XYZ file of C-alpha atoms in Angstrom:
713
model
C 0.000 0.000 0.000
C 2.744 2.431 -0.923
C 0.144 4.415 -2.899
C -1.172 5.839 0.373
C 2.247 7.226 1.416
C 2.002 10.377 -0.672
C 3.576 13.599 0.493
C 1.375 16.430 1.646
C 2.655 18.693 -1.111
C 1.019 16.394 -3.718
C -2.447 17.379 -2.408
C -2.311 21.151 -1.830
C -5.977 21.590 -2.864
C -7.374 18.656 -0.877
C -6.249 19.069 2.761
C -9.157 16.938 4.077
C -8.010 13.878 2.086
C -4.711 13.475 3.933
C -6.225 12.357 7.304
C -8.451 9.854 5.482
C -5.510 8.405 3.541
C -3.514 8.154 6.746
C -6.306 6.254 8.511
C -6.652 3.830 5.606
C -2.883 3.304 5.560
C -2.817 2.525 9.290
C -5.704 0.062 8.971
C -4.011 -1.718 6.060
C -0.696 -1.945 7.892
C -2.048 -3.038 11.285
C -5.114 -5.164 10.457
C -4.630 -8.560 8.808
C -8.382 -8.806 8.129
C -8.302 -5.546 6.147
C -5.423 -6.873 4.053
C -7.251 -10.164 3.299
C -10.579 -8.573 2.354
C -8.980 -5.634 0.517
C -6.759 -7.886 -1.596
C -9.714 -10.103 -2.496
C -11.867 -7.119 -3.500
C -9.109 -5.649 -5.676
C -8.621 -8.967 -7.519
C -12.336 -9.713 -7.929
C -13.285 -6.198 -9.091
C -10.422 -6.227 -11.605
C -11.692 -9.530 -13.027
C -15.285 -8.244 -13.143
C -14.215 -5.069 -14.971
C -12.207 -7.088 -17.496
C -15.139 -9.444 -18.130
C -17.527 -6.513 -18.592
C -15.179 -4.845 -21.080
C -14.683 -8.049 -23.089
C -18.450 -8.656 -23.141
C -19.029 -5.096 -24.384
C -16.431 -5.458 -27.161
C -17.838 -8.799 -28.363
C -21.447 -7.608 -28.186
C -20.510 -4.389 -30.045
C -18.941 -6.373 -32.895
C -21.983 -8.643 -33.131
C -24.343 -5.660 -33.110
C -22.250 -3.890 -35.773
C -22.618 -6.856 -38.139
C -26.367 -7.042 -37.466
C -26.926 -3.304 -37.978
C -24.870 -3.342 -41.210
C -27.099 -6.158 -42.488
C -30.262 -4.156 -41.689
C -28.878 -0.980 -43.256
C -27.831 -2.821 -46.434
C -31.309 -4.336 -46.761
C -32.941 -0.918 -46.314
C -30.529 0.690 -48.815
C -31.192 -2.032 -51.404
C -34.949 -1.622 -51.046
C -34.755 2.170 -51.427
C -32.337 1.847 -54.362
C -34.635 -0.529 -56.238
C -37.708 1.608 -55.537
C -36.030 4.851 -56.666
C -34.496 3.241 -59.756
C -37.837 1.720 -60.669
C -39.612 5.080 -60.248
C -37.019 6.998 -62.288
C -37.091 4.288 -64.963
C -40.900 4.477 -65.124
C -40.807 8.246 -65.641
C -38.185 7.900 -68.368
C -40.100 5.123 -70.143
C -43.269 7.211 -70.033
C -41.401 10.142 -71.619
C -39.891 7.883 -74.307
C -43.250 6.298 -75.077
C -44.903 9.704 -75.376
C -42.143 11.135 -77.596
C -42.461 8.190 -80.026
C -46.203 8.489 -80.541
C -46.754 9.021 -84.311
C -48.818 12.172 -83.870
C -46.333 13.607 -81.378
C -43.341 12.848 -83.617
C -45.096 14.348 -86.652
C -46.069 17.577 -84.875
C -42.628 17.895 -83.246
C -40.925 17.517 -86.649
C -43.138 20.245 -88.117
C -42.361 22.632 -85.238
C -38.618 21.941 -85.427
C -38.315 22.214 -89.267
C -41.042 24.694 -90.312
C -40.933 28.507 -89.933
C -43.359 29.914 -87.377
C -45.186 31.900 -90.119
C -46.243 28.690 -91.880
C -49.910 27.756 -91.186
C -48.840 24.169 -90.562
C -46.714 25.415 -87.677
C -49.721 26.854 -85.799
C -51.828 23.707 -86.339
C -48.975 21.430 -85.215
C -48.289 23.590 -82.172
C -51.931 23.453 -81.024
C -52.096 19.674 -81.523
C -48.833 19.099 -79.674
C -49.978 21.432 -76.880
C -53.112 19.326 -76.330
C -51.049 16.123 -76.292
C -48.592 17.577 -73.746
C -51.315 18.833 -71.388
C -53.233 15.549 -71.573
C -50.037 13.536 -70.903
C -48.997 15.567 -67.822
C -52.539 15.406 -66.429
C -52.138 11.658 -65.786
C -48.504 11.718 -64.600
C -48.067 12.602 -60.916
C -44.286 12.141 -61.124
C -43.758 14.877 -63.751
C -44.124 18.625 -63.267
C -44.153 19.642 -66.926
C -43.169 18.306 -70.369
C -41.940 20.546 -73.215
C -40.255 20.525 -76.635
C -37.093 22.602 -76.996
C -35.231 23.438 -80.198
C -31.510 23.105 -80.727
C -31.224 26.820 -80.079
C -32.828 26.495 -76.630
C -36.284 27.933 -77.543
C -39.392 26.271 -76.032
C -41.683 25.375 -78.972
C -44.375 23.550 -76.981
C -45.031 22.909 -73.278
C -47.662 21.645 -70.857
C -47.078 25.025 -69.157
C -48.260 27.610 -71.713
C -46.427 30.446 -69.904
C -42.953 29.248 -70.942
C -43.747 28.768 -74.670
C -41.402 30.951 -76.680
C -38.915 31.353 -73.805
C -35.320 30.211 -74.028
C -33.825 27.546 -71.739
C -30.074 27.139 -70.988
C -28.957 24.158 -73.055
C -26.387 23.226 -70.375
C -29.278 21.943 -68.271
C -29.915 19.183 -70.830
C -26.330 18.259 -71.662
C -24.999 14.729 -71.264
C -23.744 15.236 -67.740
C -25.361 11.991 -66.548
C -26.481 9.469 -69.112
C -28.065 6.031 -68.749
C -26.284 3.712 -71.198
C -29.346 1.449 -71.505
C -31.792 4.132 -72.740
C -31.514 7.263 -74.930
C -32.284 9.419 -71.905
C -30.267 12.266 -70.444
C -30.711 13.086 -66.738
C -29.285 16.039 -64.864
C -29.670 17.670 -61.449
C -29.081 21.428 -61.227
C -30.288 24.706 -59.770
C -33.015 26.192 -61.932
C -31.906 29.457 -63.547
C -35.448 30.836 -63.446
C -36.608 29.810 -59.953
C -33.304 29.174 -58.145
C -34.723 25.911 -56.786
C -33.332 22.387 -57.213
C -34.534 20.654 -60.352
C -33.986 17.271 -62.001
C -34.602 16.887 -65.733
C -35.012 13.931 -68.077
C -34.529 14.597 -71.782
C -34.607 12.527 -74.988
C -33.598 13.753 -78.468
C -36.136 14.274 -81.246
C -34.618 13.127 -84.555
C -35.638 13.210 -88.206
C -35.714 10.242 -90.573
C -31.980 10.622 -91.277
C -31.131 10.320 -87.536
C -30.203 13.991 -87.128
C -31.091 15.573 -83.765
C -33.608 18.396 -84.313
C -34.439 19.163 -80.666
C -35.242 17.661 -77.282
C -38.308 16.423 -75.444
C -37.648 17.256 -71.766
C -39.505 16.954 -68.473
C -38.936 18.233 -64.951
C -39.381 15.479 -62.355
C -41.588 16.012 -59.321
C -38.978 15.999 -56.516
C -41.763 15.924 -53.903
C -42.629 12.437 -55.140
C -38.964 11.414 -54.851
C -38.896 12.807 -51.324
C -42.002 10.782 -50.476
C -40.277 7.573 -51.550
C -37.328 8.312 -49.293
C -39.583 9.271 -46.353
C -41.335 5.897 -46.255
C -40.707 4.340 -42.877
C -37.999 1.731 -42.366
C -37.187 -0.239 -39.206
C -34.008 1.589 -38.199
C -34.913 2.687 -34.676
C -35.510 6.192 -33.414
C -32.369 7.725 -35.001
C -32.356 5.883 -38.359
C -32.674 8.053 -41.469
C -32.439 7.718 -45.252
C -31.545 10.587 -47.607
C -30.412 11.430 -51.139
C -27.546 13.792 -52.040
C -26.103 15.206 -55.248
C -23.455 17.700 -56.289
C -24.597 20.962 -57.873
C -22.801 23.807 -59.676
C -19.756 24.051 -61.901
C -16.447 22.324 -61.365
C -15.132 25.419 -59.613
C -18.125 25.996 -57.326
C -19.586 22.488 -56.990
C -21.018 21.519 -53.632
C -22.878 18.564 -52.168
C -26.524 19.297 -51.341
C -29.402 17.445 -49.703
C -32.075 16.468 -52.238
C -34.381 14.393 -50.084
C -34.161 13.377 -46.453
C -36.368 11.596 -43.973
C -37.427 14.134 -41.366
C -36.107 17.159 -43.318
C -38.651 17.905 -46.037
C -37.247 21.243 -47.257
C -36.236 20.819 -50.899
C -35.359 24.507 -51.240
C -32.453 24.263 -48.774
C -29.284 24.016 -50.881
C -26.739 24.563 -48.110
C -23.530 22.604 -48.715
C -23.160 19.388 -46.675
C -20.351 16.878 -46.472
C -19.295 13.621 -44.793
C -17.217 10.571 -45.566
C -20.319 8.619 -46.678
C -21.469 11.454 -48.977
C -18.024 11.712 -50.623
C -17.873 7.964 -51.234
C -21.437 7.749 -52.611
C -20.986 10.685 -55.026
C -17.697 9.197 -56.237
C -19.578 6.085 -57.362
C -18.566 3.854 -54.423
C -20.751 1.435 -52.515
C -19.853 0.434 -48.966
C -20.431 0.765 -45.241
C -18.620 2.044 -42.165
C -18.541 4.074 -38.968
C -18.122 7.801 -39.576
C -19.449 11.280 -38.755
C -22.513 12.377 -40.756
C -23.226 15.830 -42.163
C -24.572 16.931 -38.736
C -21.241 15.976 -37.118
C -22.868 13.060 -35.287
C -21.217 9.587 -35.048
C -23.288 7.155 -37.126
C -23.105 3.661 -38.570
C -24.064 3.917 -42.221
C -24.336 2.365 -45.672
C -23.734 4.458 -48.830
C -24.157 3.756 -52.539
C -24.442 5.566 -55.862
C -27.495 5.345 -58.136
C -26.014 4.354 -61.536
C -26.609 6.863 -64.294
C -28.460 9.337 -62.033
C -25.695 11.378 -60.369
C -27.293 10.719 -56.990
C -25.988 9.186 -53.762
C -28.193 7.220 -51.342
C -27.246 7.000 -47.644
C -28.881 4.980 -44.860
C -27.569 5.795 -41.370
C -28.269 5.171 -37.676
C -26.798 6.769 -34.576
C -23.947 4.754 -33.059
C -25.312 5.529 -29.603
C -28.607 3.779 -30.386
C -27.052 0.955 -32.427
C -24.690 -0.109 -29.650
C -27.072 0.523 -26.711
C -27.657 -3.254 -26.081
C -23.884 -3.797 -25.736
C -23.672 -1.070 -23.095
C -26.672 -2.523 -21.229
C -25.059 -5.981 -21.223
C -21.756 -4.614 -19.883
C -23.544 -2.635 -17.139
C -25.581 -5.719 -16.170
C -22.444 -7.886 -15.937
C -20.629 -5.228 -13.905
C -23.589 -4.889 -11.546
C -23.878 -8.645 -11.021
C -20.118 -8.964 -10.560
C -19.996 -6.169 -7.973
C -22.940 -7.677 -6.108
C -21.354 -11.143 -6.044
C -17.978 -9.677 -5.027
C -19.662 -7.853 -2.139
C -21.394 -11.023 -0.948
C -18.180 -13.041 -1.175
C -16.283 -10.252 0.594
C -18.713 -10.696 3.487
C -17.867 -14.386 3.517
C -14.186 -13.474 3.448
C -14.712 -11.283 6.538
C -16.271 -14.209 8.428
C -13.478 -16.559 7.373
C -10.814 -14.006 8.258
C -12.277 -13.570 11.727
C -12.084 -17.328 12.308
C -8.393 -17.203 11.411
C -7.514 -14.081 13.396
C -9.290 -14.938 16.726
C -6.818 -17.698 17.736
C -3.870 -15.546 16.666
C -5.069 -12.660 18.844
C -5.511 -14.979 21.826
C -1.944 -16.306 21.463
C -0.595 -12.752 21.067
C -2.399 -11.576 24.245
C -1.052 -14.553 26.234
C 2.451 -13.893 24.916
C 2.256 -10.281 26.137
C 1.208 -11.472 29.625
C 4.023 -14.022 29.699
C 6.470 -11.308 28.671
C 5.446 -9.365 31.813
C 6.218 -12.385 34.032
C 2.741 -13.874 34.444
C 3.399 -17.618 34.032
C -0.009 -18.716 35.353
C -1.948 -17.642 32.241
C -3.126 -20.095 29.553
C -4.055 -19.588 25.894
C -7.658 -20.725 25.148
C -7.901 -23.566 22.569
C -10.441 -22.181 20.011
C -9.857 -24.543 17.045
C -8.617 -28.067 16.321
C -6.486 -27.090 13.333
C -2.873 -25.935 13.148
C -3.701 -22.751 15.096
C -5.135 -24.897 17.929
C -1.982 -27.019 17.910
C 0.078 -23.832 18.089
C -1.920 -22.703 21.145
C -1.376 -26.110 22.816
C 2.346 -25.904 22.163
C 2.417 -22.380 23.567
C 0.652 -23.548 26.748
C 3.108 -26.421 27.064
C 5.931 -23.934 26.741
C 4.428 -21.836 29.562
C 4.182 -24.974 31.708
C 7.844 -25.693 31.038
C 8.677 -22.139 31.981
C 6.801 -22.609 35.262
C 8.755 -25.770 36.028
C 12.007 -24.094 35.095
C 11.371 -21.134 37.311
C 10.269 -23.476 40.129
C 13.433 -25.473 39.796
C 15.428 -22.243 39.774
C 13.719 -21.204 43.002
C 14.587 -24.528 44.599
C 18.169 -24.193 43.499
C 18.325 -20.751 45.113
C 17.382 -22.350 48.480
C 20.120 -25.012 48.278
C 23.682 -24.759 49.214
C 25.379 -21.488 48.460
C 28.229 -23.441 47.031
C 26.071 -24.420 44.084
C 24.755 -20.892 43.410
C 27.230 -20.297 40.656
C 26.409 -23.617 38.968
C 22.677 -23.001 39.281
C 23.130 -19.529 37.889
C 24.979 -20.927 34.921
C 22.260 -23.542 34.415
C 19.596 -20.857 34.600
C 21.352 -18.788 31.981
C 21.525 -21.843 29.737
C 17.832 -22.438 30.322
C 17.077 -18.812 29.455
C 19.013 -19.131 26.239
C 17.083 -22.289 25.395
C 13.814 -20.490 26.148
C 14.775 -17.580 23.930
C 15.601 -19.975 21.119
C 12.277 -21.723 21.703
C 10.393 -18.406 21.607
C 12.095 -17.449 18.351
C 11.249 -20.836 16.862
C 7.647 -20.510 18.035
C 7.422 -17.055 16.511
C 8.727 -18.333 13.170
C 6.316 -21.302 13.355
C 3.427 -18.986 14.173
C 4.174 -16.734 11.179
C 4.485 -19.750 8.866
C 1.164 -21.232 10.041
C -0.635 -17.911 9.635
C 0.617 -17.562 6.070
C -0.337 -21.172 5.213
C -3.829 -20.750 6.664
C -4.351 -17.446 4.872
C -3.305 -18.859 1.488
C -5.372 -22.006 2.010
C -8.495 -20.003 2.839
C -7.970 -17.637 -0.090
C -7.399 -20.563 -2.455
C -10.600 -22.303 -1.366
C -12.623 -19.115 -1.740
C -11.265 -18.348 -5.230
C -11.789 -21.980 -6.295
C -15.414 -21.817 -5.201
C -16.252 -18.666 -7.205
C -16.966 -20.538 -10.452
C -19.209 -23.113 -8.724
C -21.118 -20.934 -6.244
C -22.607 -18.150 -8.431
C -26.149 -19.300 -7.723
C -25.682 -19.684 -3.929
C -26.139 -15.983 -2.991
C -29.210 -15.664 -5.208
C -30.728 -18.864 -3.782
C -29.954 -17.673 -0.255
C -31.719 -14.348 -0.822
C -34.617 -16.012 -2.656
C -35.090 -18.634 0.077
C -35.194 -16.039 2.868
C -37.620 -13.726 1.048
C -40.574 -15.958 1.953
C -39.648 -15.800 5.653
C -39.074 -12.055 5.449
C -42.430 -11.644 3.703
C -44.182 -13.667 6.444
C -42.426 -11.703 9.213
C -43.376 -8.380 7.613
C -47.009 -9.502 7.182
C -47.114 -10.492 10.878
C -45.654 -7.152 11.957
C -48.012 -5.182 9.683
C -50.930 -7.233 11.013
C -49.847 -6.459 14.564
C -49.756 -2.732 13.742
C -53.237 -2.868 12.195
C -54.626 -4.722 15.251
C -52.973 -2.153 17.504
C -54.501 0.743 15.514
C -57.959 -0.826 15.711
C -57.754 -1.413 19.490
C -56.038 1.922 20.238
C -57.303 4.351 17.568
C -56.042 7.359 19.571
C -52.468 6.650 20.715
C -50.257 8.889 22.823
C -49.342 12.239 21.121
C -45.644 11.302 21.099
C -46.520 8.061 19.321
C -48.669 9.980 16.805
C -45.716 12.272 16.035
C -43.463 9.271 15.511
C -46.041 7.622 13.221
C -46.257 10.817 11.159
C -42.464 11.170 10.981
C -41.946 7.630 9.646
C -45.041 7.836 7.368
C -46.482 4.558 8.694
C -49.258 4.408 6.089
C -46.708 4.579 3.253
C -44.559 1.902 4.918
C -47.574 -0.428 5.244
C -48.366 0.031 1.553
C -44.811 -0.002 0.147
C -43.162 -2.792 2.182
C -45.093 -5.663 0.472
C -44.342 -4.081 -2.918
C -40.622 -3.908 -2.130
C -40.607 -7.565 -1.072
C -42.576 -8.542 -4.193
C -40.151 -6.679 -6.459
C -37.210 -8.372 -4.701
C -38.831 -11.769 -5.248
C -39.434 -11.005 -8.937
C -35.799 -9.903 -9.317
C -34.359 -13.057 -7.696
C -36.695 -15.302 -9.690
C -35.667 -13.551 -12.890
C -31.959 -14.084 -12.120
C -32.557 -17.753 -11.351
C -34.567 -18.220 -14.549
C -31.874 -16.556 -16.656
C -29.042 -18.656 -15.176
C -31.072 -21.882 -15.422
C -32.226 -21.169 -18.968
C -28.751 -20.308 -20.224
C -27.276 -23.449 -18.665
C -30.085 -25.572 -20.108
C -29.745 -24.029 -23.558
C -25.954 -24.086 -23.969
C -25.283 -27.619 -22.588
C -21.605 -27.253 -23.449
C -20.809 -30.243 -21.203
C -23.437 -32.472 -22.830
C -22.044 -33.282 -26.268
C -22.881 -36.984 -25.782
C -26.278 -38.647 -25.606
C -28.289 -37.918 -22.501
C -31.864 -38.283 -21.304
C -33.290 -34.745 -21.100
C -36.593 -32.874 -20.855
C -37.570 -31.694 -24.366
C -39.861 -29.013 -22.914
C -36.956 -27.484 -20.969
C -34.944 -27.193 -24.188
C -37.889 -25.558 -26.008
C -38.497 -23.102 -23.164
C -34.821 -22.121 -22.979
C -34.803 -21.533 -26.754
C -37.929 -19.356 -26.496
C -36.290 -17.361 -23.720
C -33.252 -16.702 -25.911
C -35.546 -15.488 -28.766
C -37.912 -13.619 -26.425
C -37.110 -10.135 -27.789
C -38.050 -11.115 -31.368
C -41.620 -11.934 -30.251
C -42.166 -8.275 -29.218
C -42.408 -6.933 -32.785
C -40.450 -4.131 -34.491
C -41.713 -0.803 -35.821
C -45.117 -1.313 -37.429
C -44.916 -5.119 -37.084
C -47.275 -6.380 -34.334
C -45.985 -8.707 -31.577
C -46.025 -12.428 -32.299
C -48.323 -14.579 -30.157
C -46.948 -17.854 -28.760
C -49.237 -20.850 -28.214
C -47.842 -23.983 -26.510
C -49.596 -27.363 -26.459
C -47.187 -29.527 -24.491
C -48.013 -33.191 -24.066
C -46.945 -35.516 -21.259
C -43.464 -36.555 -22.393
C -40.909 -38.731 -20.588
C -37.201 -37.982 -20.676
C -35.846 -38.371 -24.229
C -32.447 -39.880 -25.033
C -30.839 -37.395 -27.473
C -28.030 -34.941 -28.155
C -29.531 -31.909 -26.354
C -27.170 -29.247 -27.666
C -27.747 -30.224 -31.320
C -31.511 -30.561 -30.783
C -31.628 -27.035 -29.345
C -29.864 -25.831 -32.510
C -32.721 -27.288 -34.594
C -35.298 -25.506 -32.394
C -33.473 -22.174 -32.879
C -33.378 -22.595 -36.692
C -37.090 -23.474 -37.014
C -38.404 -20.792 -34.615
C -36.102 -18.102 -36.110
C -37.301 -18.948 -39.656
C -40.919 -18.725 -38.483
C -40.260 -15.287 -36.959
C -38.550 -14.146 -40.196
C -41.565 -15.252 -42.246
C -43.985 -13.396 -39.964
C -41.850 -10.213 -40.125
C -41.861 -10.309 -43.952
C -45.670 -10.429 -43.959
C -46.368 -6.753 -43.285
C -50.192 -6.691 -43.309
C -51.837 -9.065 -40.855
C -55.668 -9.128 -40.649
C -57.004 -8.184 -37.196
C -58.784 -11.523 -36.870
C -55.551 -13.437 -37.549
C -52.585 -11.805 -35.740
C -49.088 -13.312 -36.216
C -48.824 -16.515 -34.204
C -46.420 -19.427 -33.586
C -47.777 -22.708 -32.193
C -45.585 -25.425 -30.615
C -47.131 -28.871 -30.029
C -45.513 -31.959 -28.477
C -46.938 -35.482 -28.131
C -45.910 -39.097 -27.590
C -46.561 -41.243 -30.689
C -47.030 -45.020 -30.323
C -45.188 -44.932 -26.965
C -41.867 -45.105 -28.831
C -41.419 -41.795 -30.654
C -41.762 -38.112 -29.737
C -43.456 -35.712 -32.143
C -42.695 -31.966 -32.075
C -44.623 -29.561 -34.339
C -43.656 -25.892 -34.874
C -46.245 -23.983 -36.950
C -46.833 -20.356 -37.989
C -49.596 -18.497 -39.831
C -47.181 -16.655 -42.133
C -47.218 -16.390 -45.959
C -46.403 -20.087 -46.501
C -44.253 -21.673 -49.254
C -44.819 -23.029 -52.737
C -44.290 -26.688 -53.634
C -41.183 -25.757 -55.600
C -39.586 -24.121 -52.550
C -40.552 -27.084 -50.337
C -38.817 -29.457 -52.767
C -35.490 -27.600 -52.297
C -35.938 -26.687 -48.641
C -33.367 -29.109 -47.220
C -30.797 -28.604 -50.005
C -27.478 -27.039 -48.846
C -27.098 -23.310 -49.621
C -30.730 -22.948 -50.733
C -32.435 -19.922 -49.191
C -35.370 -17.631 -49.942
C -34.003 -14.771 -47.826
C -32.365 -11.645 -49.311
C -28.617 -11.605 -49.949
C -26.684 -11.115 -46.709
C -29.486 -12.316 -44.433
C -29.385 -16.104 -44.800
C -26.672 -18.676 -45.582
C -28.918 -21.512 -46.745
C -27.357 -23.980 -44.302
C -29.816 -23.859 -41.365
C -32.389 -26.309 -42.729
C -29.722 -28.612 -44.192
C -27.977 -28.829 -40.803
C -31.326 -29.373 -39.034
C -32.133 -32.234 -41.432
C -28.753 -33.846 -40.731
C -29.206 -33.544 -36.948
C -32.709 -35.073 -36.915
C -32.356 -37.769 -39.607
C -28.715 -38.837 -39.399
C -27.863 -38.035 -35.773
C -31.170 -39.000 -34.097
C -32.576 -41.553 -36.614
C -35.735 -39.428 -36.843
C -37.774 -37.641 -39.498
C -38.430 -33.970 -40.355
C -41.189 -32.910 -42.761
C -42.616 -29.598 -43.933
C -46.313 -28.929 -44.624
C -47.104 -25.561 -46.184
C -49.337 -23.749 -48.685
C -49.120 -20.221 -49.986
C -51.161 -17.922 -47.775
C -51.902 -20.659 -45.205
C -48.736 -20.753 -43.083
C -46.079 -23.413 -42.526
C -45.734 -26.368 -40.131
C -42.563 -28.419 -39.464
C -43.046 -31.869 -37.867
C -40.150 -33.593 -36.091
C -40.209 -37.203 -34.867
C -37.369 -38.836 -32.934
C -37.229 -42.124 -30.996
C -37.335 -42.115 -27.207
C -34.117 -44.144 -27.052
C -31.072 -43.782 -29.295
C -28.853 -46.673 -30.334
C -25.523 -46.287 -28.561
C -22.411 -47.075 -30.517
């Protein structure tokens, strides 16, 4: 404890700390019990902190992979929806521009002088076609025909006919290689607002470009697509960005963003994800978003559109479960360390009591009192040390008695007796030194033995403190009920107690105590039961020490699996919670490989939950539900059925269900090995059967059958 020996000049601003540090230093130096308990607490708290940190790191990595998977799914969905919408608008424009009447009128307007009567007739006809086309297109603001010189010859907006448009707005800045469409995002020269344009050339019979058919997209509709809700928590958001301006003054701007909604705001924004998306990259990572907030995000570029799509979630929300797990482990570890420290105090007192008794007797002997005896408090090495010390005192008594007798003998032998006494004193001093060394050695051995036993019992006695508290709660509840009943009887018999007693009752708020004490005990009982259930369920589910065949309770394995997947039954976002229905039969113990069988249960129940989550709209009369049924078949086999009322599967999918690497889930969400492994465990490992019964729109049911007894090799 050299850390407590700091000089006073190191703490000039904290003069009150020095006396406290001095007291702690004196206790540590003079009290063996303080050293034992303090050393144990330092070691145990260090181990608990290390375990909590490792659990947080591992949970954070697992959560990062899960969140990346969710963000990639959301980004892919938004990308496909936006690409489909933009493609639909472009195809509509192409189809309209290739209508025979539209092509004929456009050719007349682009090749005939405005004074020609045919020009006026063609312009009126084209104007009617443009207005009728825009009337049925909610994704387009206006459609117009522009000449090679930039003059508007026809438009669904009559006010811009005859005006000139900057041709740079319709240049091949962004071109889709699959269609003859040009797309561009820019600031409108007339309104100053953001605008996205699709254009297609109008050509004559010789293939020469005469002009352009162009349309301004409805960015509000694009914003609506991005705003559609996705299950990314409270801080998740999806937004589109683009770069605007010339090469010298280009800047990244927000086109559409969930929760923003202001398309006129063209303030420059920037982040690592935005730079990567606008450079044509696709990826994911942890970075700071355009609001300077740490996020976990996925970014990608929309090919041929000049747009970047970003899906992000706050790192604080994404990694919240990892922090909760670390705090829970730290709390449990500190609680267990405190309980075991109490046990260490009791054990230390048992060790120190005999040592104190021997030390007190030694002090009395050193003052010349040879009639005292050390009490024998234990039968171990410390008790043997006390017996030896008492025997030494008895020898000292005899020696001093003999010395007294020698003093009363002949004076001629005084010198010899004196010499003998000196020799005896030397022998006694040597004996005392040997006893002191023996005493120190025994104390050290006993201390190390007790500490070793306590540390060895940590791994096997985690449940003991919880069981002790849980077992005494019933007695404490009964005692409190008796005391509260006594108080109520007393209040009924003596409704008007002494004024001093009334003041005391008011000071302690007796009515609140009577109401709150049962609630406190009930909450303590619920807490201890929850801890016991968690420990029991995790031990039942993992079964790391049960890789061989063993007779187990199938229902216990199912319940532990359901506890592990409990959070997925609560529902996410707009998805309603999943109901669980259990029809357990009367089953005996089943001879099986419990760890592998639990793996099959996890695969089947997880797939059922995935299917129910994919089915967005559930009718009120048929909420999402999973039913588990067990029964004994022909007294020799156990049947387990796991059914859901999800979307079901086609016969083609059922035919490939147990094939390796076959999956119906999106890329990145499933490996296609779960059902293949489950089939191998049930059929090959347990000599059982696994079948699937499903129809589209009628749900899915998996039926497992395994024998009660397995053949042992």
